[in-house]
């Protein structure tokens, strides 16, 4: 099992940047595919990005590609989401999630979740 704790959210203006962190417990962090998801008020949780067990392999949802960068540091058992050029539509609660099996854009494929961190982007 793995426990996840996100941090780094906040209130920013459009065009600003934020870096989210997700610290994981457990000794097998490197074996988990790590996803980032977000949920806006009244909307379903949606895929944002994933960093696979291959450190340099990442995938992004189309609206964040080129603005967000996901990365991981296995030595620190931490995954990051660097968010640049933020837009009001990026507002939501951001979650990191872990799966030991193949990664997916579907939340149901991830059994382990953090508590979420709020990101609010004002126009």
PDB file of C-alpha atoms in Angstrom:
ATOM      1  CA  UNK A   1       0.000   0.000   0.000  1.00  0.00           C
ATOM      2  CA  UNK A   2       0.950   3.635  -0.378  1.00  0.00           C
ATOM      3  CA  UNK A   3      -0.276   6.776   1.358  1.00  0.00           C
ATOM      4  CA  UNK A   4      -0.267  10.074  -0.484  1.00  0.00           C
ATOM      5  CA  UNK A   5      -0.203  13.662   0.761  1.00  0.00           C
ATOM      6  CA  UNK A   6      -0.543  16.609  -1.637  1.00  0.00           C
ATOM      7  CA  UNK A   7       0.625  20.147  -1.004  1.00  0.00           C
ATOM      8  CA  UNK A   8       1.254  23.364  -2.876  1.00  0.00           C
ATOM      9  CA  UNK A   9      -2.198  24.535  -3.846  1.00  0.00           C
ATOM     10  CA  UNK A  10      -3.373  28.090  -3.439  1.00  0.00           C
ATOM     11  CA  UNK A  11      -5.067  31.141  -4.899  1.00  0.00           C
ATOM     12  CA  UNK A  12      -3.305  32.684  -7.878  1.00  0.00           C
ATOM     13  CA  UNK A  13      -4.095  34.966 -10.788  1.00  0.00           C
ATOM     14  CA  UNK A  14      -4.427  33.905 -14.377  1.00  0.00           C
ATOM     15  CA  UNK A  15      -0.999  33.503 -15.943  1.00  0.00           C
ATOM     16  CA  UNK A  16       0.691  32.613 -12.667  1.00  0.00           C
ATOM     17  CA  UNK A  17       2.416  29.357 -11.805  1.00  0.00           C
ATOM     18  CA  UNK A  18       2.122  26.796  -9.022  1.00  0.00           C
ATOM     19  CA  UNK A  19       3.949  23.605  -8.215  1.00  0.00           C
ATOM     20  CA  UNK A  20       2.075  20.816  -6.537  1.00  0.00           C
ATOM     21  CA  UNK A  21       3.842  18.082  -4.631  1.00  0.00           C
ATOM     22  CA  UNK A  22       2.640  14.661  -3.626  1.00  0.00           C
ATOM     23  CA  UNK A  23       4.665  12.799  -1.022  1.00  0.00           C
ATOM     24  CA  UNK A  24       4.229   9.053  -0.827  1.00  0.00           C
ATOM     25  CA  UNK A  25       4.920   6.614   1.947  1.00  0.00           C
ATOM     26  CA  UNK A  26       6.151   3.106   1.380  1.00  0.00           C
ATOM     27  CA  UNK A  27       9.321   1.589   0.013  1.00  0.00           C
ATOM     28  CA  UNK A  28       8.062   0.670  -3.446  1.00  0.00           C
ATOM     29  CA  UNK A  29       7.168   4.124  -4.737  1.00  0.00           C
ATOM     30  CA  UNK A  30       9.164   3.625  -7.917  1.00  0.00           C
ATOM     31  CA  UNK A  31       6.888   0.748  -8.934  1.00  0.00           C
ATOM     32  CA  UNK A  32       3.717   2.891  -8.982  1.00  0.00           C
ATOM     33  CA  UNK A  33       2.363   4.801 -11.909  1.00  0.00           C
ATOM     34  CA  UNK A  34       1.475   8.218 -10.477  1.00  0.00           C
ATOM     35  CA  UNK A  35      -1.454  10.182 -11.813  1.00  0.00           C
ATOM     36  CA  UNK A  36      -2.732  13.698 -11.288  1.00  0.00           C
ATOM     37  CA  UNK A  37      -6.445  14.394 -11.445  1.00  0.00           C
ATOM     38  CA  UNK A  38      -8.612  17.402 -10.729  1.00  0.00           C
ATOM     39  CA  UNK A  39     -12.207  18.026  -9.859  1.00  0.00           C
ATOM     40  CA  UNK A  40     -14.025  21.299 -10.378  1.00  0.00           C
ATOM     41  CA  UNK A  41     -17.222  22.095  -8.473  1.00  0.00           C
ATOM     42  CA  UNK A  42     -20.154  20.200  -9.942  1.00  0.00           C
ATOM     43  CA  UNK A  43     -17.968  18.238 -12.329  1.00  0.00           C
ATOM     44  CA  UNK A  44     -16.531  14.760 -12.416  1.00  0.00           C
ATOM     45  CA  UNK A  45     -12.950  14.064 -11.521  1.00  0.00           C
ATOM     46  CA  UNK A  46     -10.789  14.286 -14.638  1.00  0.00           C
ATOM     47  CA  UNK A  47      -7.368  13.130 -15.688  1.00  0.00           C
ATOM     48  CA  UNK A  48      -4.630  15.748 -15.845  1.00  0.00           C
ATOM     49  CA  UNK A  49      -1.323  13.909 -16.204  1.00  0.00           C
ATOM     50  CA  UNK A  50       0.555  10.754 -15.361  1.00  0.00           C
ATOM     51  CA  UNK A  51       4.173   9.928 -14.675  1.00  0.00           C
ATOM     52  CA  UNK A  52       4.749   6.273 -15.309  1.00  0.00           C
ATOM     53  CA  UNK A  53       7.238   3.987 -13.624  1.00  0.00           C
ATOM     54  CA  UNK A  54       9.586   5.007 -16.411  1.00  0.00           C
ATOM     55  CA  UNK A  55      10.645   8.345 -15.001  1.00  0.00           C
ATOM     56  CA  UNK A  56      10.813  10.140 -18.324  1.00  0.00           C
ATOM     57  CA  UNK A  57       7.439   8.929 -19.582  1.00  0.00           C
ATOM     58  CA  UNK A  58       4.565  11.321 -19.068  1.00  0.00           C
ATOM     59  CA  UNK A  59       1.164  11.855 -20.632  1.00  0.00           C
ATOM     60  CA  UNK A  60      -1.110  14.873 -20.405  1.00  0.00           C
ATOM     61  CA  UNK A  61      -4.693  15.850 -20.929  1.00  0.00           C
ATOM     62  CA  UNK A  62      -4.939  17.984 -24.040  1.00  0.00           C
ATOM     63  CA  UNK A  63      -5.883  21.257 -22.325  1.00  0.00           C
ATOM     64  CA  UNK A  64      -2.817  21.239 -20.055  1.00  0.00           C
ATOM     65  CA  UNK A  65      -0.239  19.940 -22.512  1.00  0.00           C
ATOM     66  CA  UNK A  66       2.516  22.498 -22.938  1.00  0.00           C
ATOM     67  CA  UNK A  67       1.567  24.295 -19.717  1.00  0.00           C
ATOM     68  CA  UNK A  68       1.847  21.555 -17.076  1.00  0.00           C
ATOM     69  CA  UNK A  69       4.812  19.304 -16.400  1.00  0.00           C
ATOM     70  CA  UNK A  70       4.610  16.183 -14.280  1.00  0.00           C
ATOM     71  CA  UNK A  71       7.734  14.656 -12.811  1.00  0.00           C
ATOM     72  CA  UNK A  72       8.838  12.335 -10.051  1.00  0.00           C
ATOM     73  CA  UNK A  73      11.776  11.926  -7.729  1.00  0.00           C
ATOM     74  CA  UNK A  74      11.923   8.305  -6.662  1.00  0.00           C
ATOM     75  CA  UNK A  75      14.653   9.017  -4.104  1.00  0.00           C
ATOM     76  CA  UNK A  76      12.244  11.373  -2.328  1.00  0.00           C
ATOM     77  CA  UNK A  77       9.108   9.302  -3.050  1.00  0.00           C
ATOM     78  CA  UNK A  78       7.534  12.443  -4.429  1.00  0.00           C
ATOM     79  CA  UNK A  79       5.704  13.360  -7.591  1.00  0.00           C
ATOM     80  CA  UNK A  80       5.308  16.936  -8.804  1.00  0.00           C
ATOM     81  CA  UNK A  81       2.997  18.896 -11.057  1.00  0.00           C
ATOM     82  CA  UNK A  82       4.443  22.164 -12.306  1.00  0.00           C
ATOM     83  CA  UNK A  83       1.596  24.321 -13.578  1.00  0.00           C
ATOM     84  CA  UNK A  84       2.407  27.360 -15.687  1.00  0.00           C
ATOM     85  CA  UNK A  85       0.207  29.881 -17.477  1.00  0.00           C
ATOM     86  CA  UNK A  86      -2.693  28.977 -15.241  1.00  0.00           C
ATOM     87  CA  UNK A  87      -6.210  29.725 -16.421  1.00  0.00           C
ATOM     88  CA  UNK A  88      -9.452  30.133 -14.469  1.00  0.00           C
ATOM     89  CA  UNK A  89     -10.666  26.854 -15.943  1.00  0.00           C
ATOM     90  CA  UNK A  90      -7.791  25.106 -14.148  1.00  0.00           C
ATOM     91  CA  UNK A  91      -9.550  25.797 -10.854  1.00  0.00           C
ATOM     92  CA  UNK A  92     -10.381  22.725  -8.803  1.00  0.00           C
ATOM     93  CA  UNK A  93      -9.187  20.268  -6.225  1.00  0.00           C
ATOM     94  CA  UNK A  94      -6.090  18.489  -7.452  1.00  0.00           C
ATOM     95  CA  UNK A  95      -5.416  14.920  -6.423  1.00  0.00           C
ATOM     96  CA  UNK A  96      -2.504  12.619  -6.888  1.00  0.00           C
ATOM     97  CA  UNK A  97      -3.202   8.923  -7.265  1.00  0.00           C
ATOM     98  CA  UNK A  98      -1.183   5.742  -7.480  1.00  0.00           C
ATOM     99  CA  UNK A  99      -1.637   2.452  -9.226  1.00  0.00           C
ATOM    100  CA  UNK A 100       0.575  -0.627  -9.228  1.00  0.00           C
ATOM    101  CA  UNK A 101      -0.989  -1.835 -12.468  1.00  0.00           C
ATOM    102  CA  UNK A 102      -1.086  -0.228 -15.889  1.00  0.00           C
ATOM    103  CA  UNK A 103      -1.868   3.466 -15.836  1.00  0.00           C
ATOM    104  CA  UNK A 104      -5.088   4.913 -17.187  1.00  0.00           C
ATOM    105  CA  UNK A 105      -6.906   8.203 -17.603  1.00  0.00           C
ATOM    106  CA  UNK A 106      -9.810   6.686 -15.663  1.00  0.00           C
ATOM    107  CA  UNK A 107      -9.867   7.427 -11.919  1.00  0.00           C
ATOM    108  CA  UNK A 108     -11.219   3.974 -11.130  1.00  0.00           C
ATOM    109  CA  UNK A 109      -7.911   2.409 -12.142  1.00  0.00           C
ATOM    110  CA  UNK A 110      -6.164   4.092  -9.207  1.00  0.00           C
ATOM    111  CA  UNK A 111      -6.741   2.522  -5.794  1.00  0.00           C
ATOM    112  CA  UNK A 112      -4.688   5.019  -3.802  1.00  0.00           C
ATOM    113  CA  UNK A 113      -5.523   8.712  -3.474  1.00  0.00           C
ATOM    114  CA  UNK A 114      -4.358  11.723  -1.576  1.00  0.00           C
ATOM    115  CA  UNK A 115      -6.677  14.121   0.197  1.00  0.00           C
ATOM    116  CA  UNK A 116      -6.441  16.767  -2.515  1.00  0.00           C
ATOM    117  CA  UNK A 117      -5.218  20.345  -2.612  1.00  0.00           C
ATOM    118  CA  UNK A 118      -7.269  23.321  -3.764  1.00  0.00           C
ATOM    119  CA  UNK A 119      -6.109  25.379  -6.714  1.00  0.00           C
ATOM    120  CA  UNK A 120      -8.038  28.559  -7.471  1.00  0.00           C
ATOM    121  CA  UNK A 121      -7.171  30.723 -10.446  1.00  0.00           C
ATOM    122  CA  UNK A 122      -8.768  34.153 -10.595  1.00  0.00           C
ATOM    123  CA  UNK A 123      -9.241  36.066 -13.822  1.00  0.00           C
TER     124      UNK A 123
END
